[in-house]
């Protein structure tokens, strides 16, 4: 009862984040939203496309700095071709994919993952957590098995 207001505010903020991420996830199949520009000595690119949030950092070989700009619009055929070509050589595990190339790297996070996490965080304060030692040991074993599975899948 002492922290009821804090619990309500936390749940509301996580619920709003979940709703915004869900809208972005659905919108990403028809619209391309993003930003790009120079940050220090490298070029940074962020966008939401085809249900994924992409982050890329590229060290430009030559040329003047590119000013920051926001972009949005309907997905074109060239956007889809670029997306399909970026799929080649990617490694992925449980909703996260990455690719390292000559002058930079790219990380793609499936938008269902942050939607799931923010939704779980919105609901978590309303559960009453009372664990026995047995439940704690079972939960720890399950987490260890999942981490081992992620490590095995990450090696491939």
CSV table of C-alpha atoms in Angstrom, one decimal:
chain,number,residue,atom,x,y,z
A,1,UNK,CA,0.0,0.0,0.0
A,2,UNK,CA,3.0,2.3,0.7
A,3,UNK,CA,4.2,2.3,-2.9
A,4,UNK,CA,0.8,2.1,-4.7
A,5,UNK,CA,1.2,5.4,-6.6
A,6,UNK,CA,4.7,4.5,-7.7
A,7,UNK,CA,3.4,1.1,-8.9
A,8,UNK,CA,0.6,2.8,-10.9
A,9,UNK,CA,3.0,5.3,-12.5
A,10,UNK,CA,5.5,2.6,-13.4
A,11,UNK,CA,2.8,0.4,-14.9
A,12,UNK,CA,1.3,3.4,-16.8
A,13,UNK,CA,4.6,4.4,-18.3
A,14,UNK,CA,5.5,0.8,-19.3
A,15,UNK,CA,2.0,0.4,-20.8
A,16,UNK,CA,2.3,3.6,-22.8
A,17,UNK,CA,5.8,2.4,-24.1
A,18,UNK,CA,4.2,-0.9,-25.0
A,19,UNK,CA,1.4,0.8,-26.9
A,20,UNK,CA,3.8,3.1,-28.8
A,21,UNK,CA,6.1,0.2,-29.7
A,22,UNK,CA,3.1,-1.8,-30.9
A,23,UNK,CA,2.0,1.1,-33.2
A,24,UNK,CA,5.6,1.4,-34.5
A,25,UNK,CA,5.8,-2.3,-35.1
A,26,UNK,CA,2.6,-2.4,-37.1
A,27,UNK,CA,3.4,0.8,-39.0
A,28,UNK,CA,6.9,-0.5,-40.0
A,29,UNK,CA,5.3,-2.9,-42.6
A,30,UNK,CA,3.9,0.1,-44.6
A,31,UNK,CA,6.0,3.1,-43.6
A,32,UNK,CA,9.7,3.7,-43.2
A,33,UNK,CA,10.7,5.9,-40.3
A,34,UNK,CA,14.2,6.8,-39.3
A,35,UNK,CA,17.1,9.2,-38.8
A,36,UNK,CA,20.6,9.4,-40.0
A,37,UNK,CA,23.7,11.6,-39.9
A,38,UNK,CA,27.2,12.0,-38.6
A,39,UNK,CA,28.2,11.6,-35.0
A,40,UNK,CA,31.8,12.3,-34.5
A,41,UNK,CA,33.9,10.4,-37.1
A,42,UNK,CA,31.2,7.9,-38.0
A,43,UNK,CA,27.8,7.8,-39.8
A,44,UNK,CA,24.8,6.6,-37.7
A,45,UNK,CA,21.6,5.2,-39.2
A,46,UNK,CA,18.4,4.2,-37.2
A,47,UNK,CA,15.2,3.0,-38.8
A,48,UNK,CA,12.1,0.9,-38.3
A,49,UNK,CA,11.4,-1.4,-41.3
A,50,UNK,CA,9.5,-4.7,-41.7
A,51,UNK,CA,9.0,-5.3,-38.0
A,52,UNK,CA,12.6,-4.6,-37.0
A,53,UNK,CA,14.4,-1.7,-35.5
A,54,UNK,CA,17.8,-1.2,-37.2
A,55,UNK,CA,20.9,0.5,-35.8
A,56,UNK,CA,24.0,0.9,-38.0
A,57,UNK,CA,27.3,2.6,-37.5
A,58,UNK,CA,29.6,3.1,-40.5
A,59,UNK,CA,33.0,4.7,-40.6
A,60,UNK,CA,32.9,6.8,-43.9
A,61,UNK,CA,35.8,6.3,-46.2
A,62,UNK,CA,35.7,9.7,-47.7
A,63,UNK,CA,33.4,12.7,-48.1
A,64,UNK,CA,32.0,15.6,-46.1
A,65,UNK,CA,30.0,15.0,-43.0
A,66,UNK,CA,26.3,14.3,-43.6
A,67,UNK,CA,23.9,16.5,-41.6
A,68,UNK,CA,21.3,14.8,-39.4
A,69,UNK,CA,17.9,14.4,-40.9
A,70,UNK,CA,14.7,12.6,-40.1
A,71,UNK,CA,12.9,10.7,-42.8
A,72,UNK,CA,9.5,8.9,-43.1
A,73,UNK,CA,7.4,7.8,-46.0
A,74,UNK,CA,5.9,4.8,-47.7
A,75,UNK,CA,8.2,1.8,-48.2
A,76,UNK,CA,9.5,1.8,-51.8
A,77,UNK,CA,10.9,-1.1,-53.9
A,78,UNK,CA,14.5,0.3,-53.3
A,79,UNK,CA,13.9,0.2,-49.5
A,80,UNK,CA,12.8,-3.5,-49.8
A,81,UNK,CA,15.8,-4.4,-52.0
A,82,UNK,CA,18.2,-2.7,-49.5
A,83,UNK,CA,16.5,-4.6,-46.6
A,84,UNK,CA,16.8,-7.9,-48.4
A,85,UNK,CA,20.5,-7.3,-49.2
A,86,UNK,CA,21.2,-6.4,-45.6
A,87,UNK,CA,19.8,-9.8,-44.6
A,88,UNK,CA,22.8,-11.6,-46.2
A,89,UNK,CA,25.5,-12.6,-43.7
A,90,UNK,CA,23.5,-11.7,-40.6
A,91,UNK,CA,23.7,-13.8,-37.4
A,92,UNK,CA,20.7,-13.8,-35.2
A,93,UNK,CA,19.4,-15.2,-31.9
A,94,UNK,CA,16.0,-14.8,-30.2
A,95,UNK,CA,14.8,-11.6,-31.9
A,96,UNK,CA,18.2,-9.9,-32.2
A,97,UNK,CA,20.3,-10.0,-35.4
A,98,UNK,CA,23.8,-8.4,-36.1
A,99,UNK,CA,26.2,-8.1,-38.9
A,100,UNK,CA,29.7,-6.8,-39.0
A,101,UNK,CA,31.2,-5.6,-42.2
A,102,UNK,CA,34.4,-3.9,-43.4
A,103,UNK,CA,33.7,-0.4,-42.1
A,104,UNK,CA,31.0,-0.8,-39.6
A,105,UNK,CA,28.3,-2.9,-38.0
A,106,UNK,CA,24.5,-3.2,-37.9
A,107,UNK,CA,22.1,-4.5,-35.2
A,108,UNK,CA,18.4,-5.3,-35.8
A,109,UNK,CA,16.0,-5.9,-33.0
A,110,UNK,CA,12.6,-7.5,-33.8
A,111,UNK,CA,10.0,-5.1,-32.5
A,112,UNK,CA,8.0,-7.9,-30.8
A,113,UNK,CA,10.9,-8.2,-28.3
A,114,UNK,CA,10.6,-4.7,-26.7
A,115,UNK,CA,6.8,-4.9,-26.9
A,116,UNK,CA,6.9,-8.2,-24.9
A,117,UNK,CA,9.4,-6.8,-22.4
A,118,UNK,CA,7.5,-3.5,-21.8
A,119,UNK,CA,4.2,-5.4,-21.5
A,120,UNK,CA,5.7,-7.7,-19.0
A,121,UNK,CA,7.1,-4.8,-17.0
A,122,UNK,CA,3.7,-3.1,-17.0
A,123,UNK,CA,2.1,-6.1,-15.5
A,124,UNK,CA,4.9,-7.2,-13.1
A,125,UNK,CA,4.2,-4.8,-10.2
A,126,UNK,CA,0.7,-6.2,-9.8
A,127,UNK,CA,1.8,-9.7,-9.1
A,128,UNK,CA,2.4,-10.7,-5.5
A,129,UNK,CA,5.8,-12.3,-5.5
A,130,UNK,CA,6.1,-14.9,-2.7
A,131,UNK,CA,8.6,-17.6,-3.5
A,132,UNK,CA,9.6,-20.7,-1.7
A,133,UNK,CA,13.1,-22.0,-1.9
A,134,UNK,CA,11.9,-24.8,-4.2
A,135,UNK,CA,10.3,-22.4,-6.7
A,136,UNK,CA,13.5,-20.2,-6.6
A,137,UNK,CA,15.7,-23.2,-7.4
A,138,UNK,CA,13.4,-24.3,-10.3
A,139,UNK,CA,13.3,-20.8,-11.7
A,140,UNK,CA,17.1,-20.5,-11.5
A,141,UNK,CA,17.5,-23.8,-13.3
A,142,UNK,CA,15.1,-22.7,-16.1
A,143,UNK,CA,17.0,-19.4,-16.5
A,144,UNK,CA,20.4,-21.3,-16.7
A,145,UNK,CA,19.0,-23.7,-19.3
A,146,UNK,CA,17.7,-20.7,-21.4
A,147,UNK,CA,21.1,-18.9,-21.2
A,148,UNK,CA,22.9,-22.1,-22.2
A,149,UNK,CA,20.5,-22.6,-25.1
A,150,UNK,CA,21.1,-18.9,-26.2
A,151,UNK,CA,24.9,-19.5,-26.0
A,152,UNK,CA,24.6,-22.7,-28.1
A,153,UNK,CA,22.5,-20.9,-30.7
A,154,UNK,CA,24.8,-17.9,-30.8
A,155,UNK,CA,27.8,-20.0,-31.8
A,156,UNK,CA,26.2,-21.2,-35.1
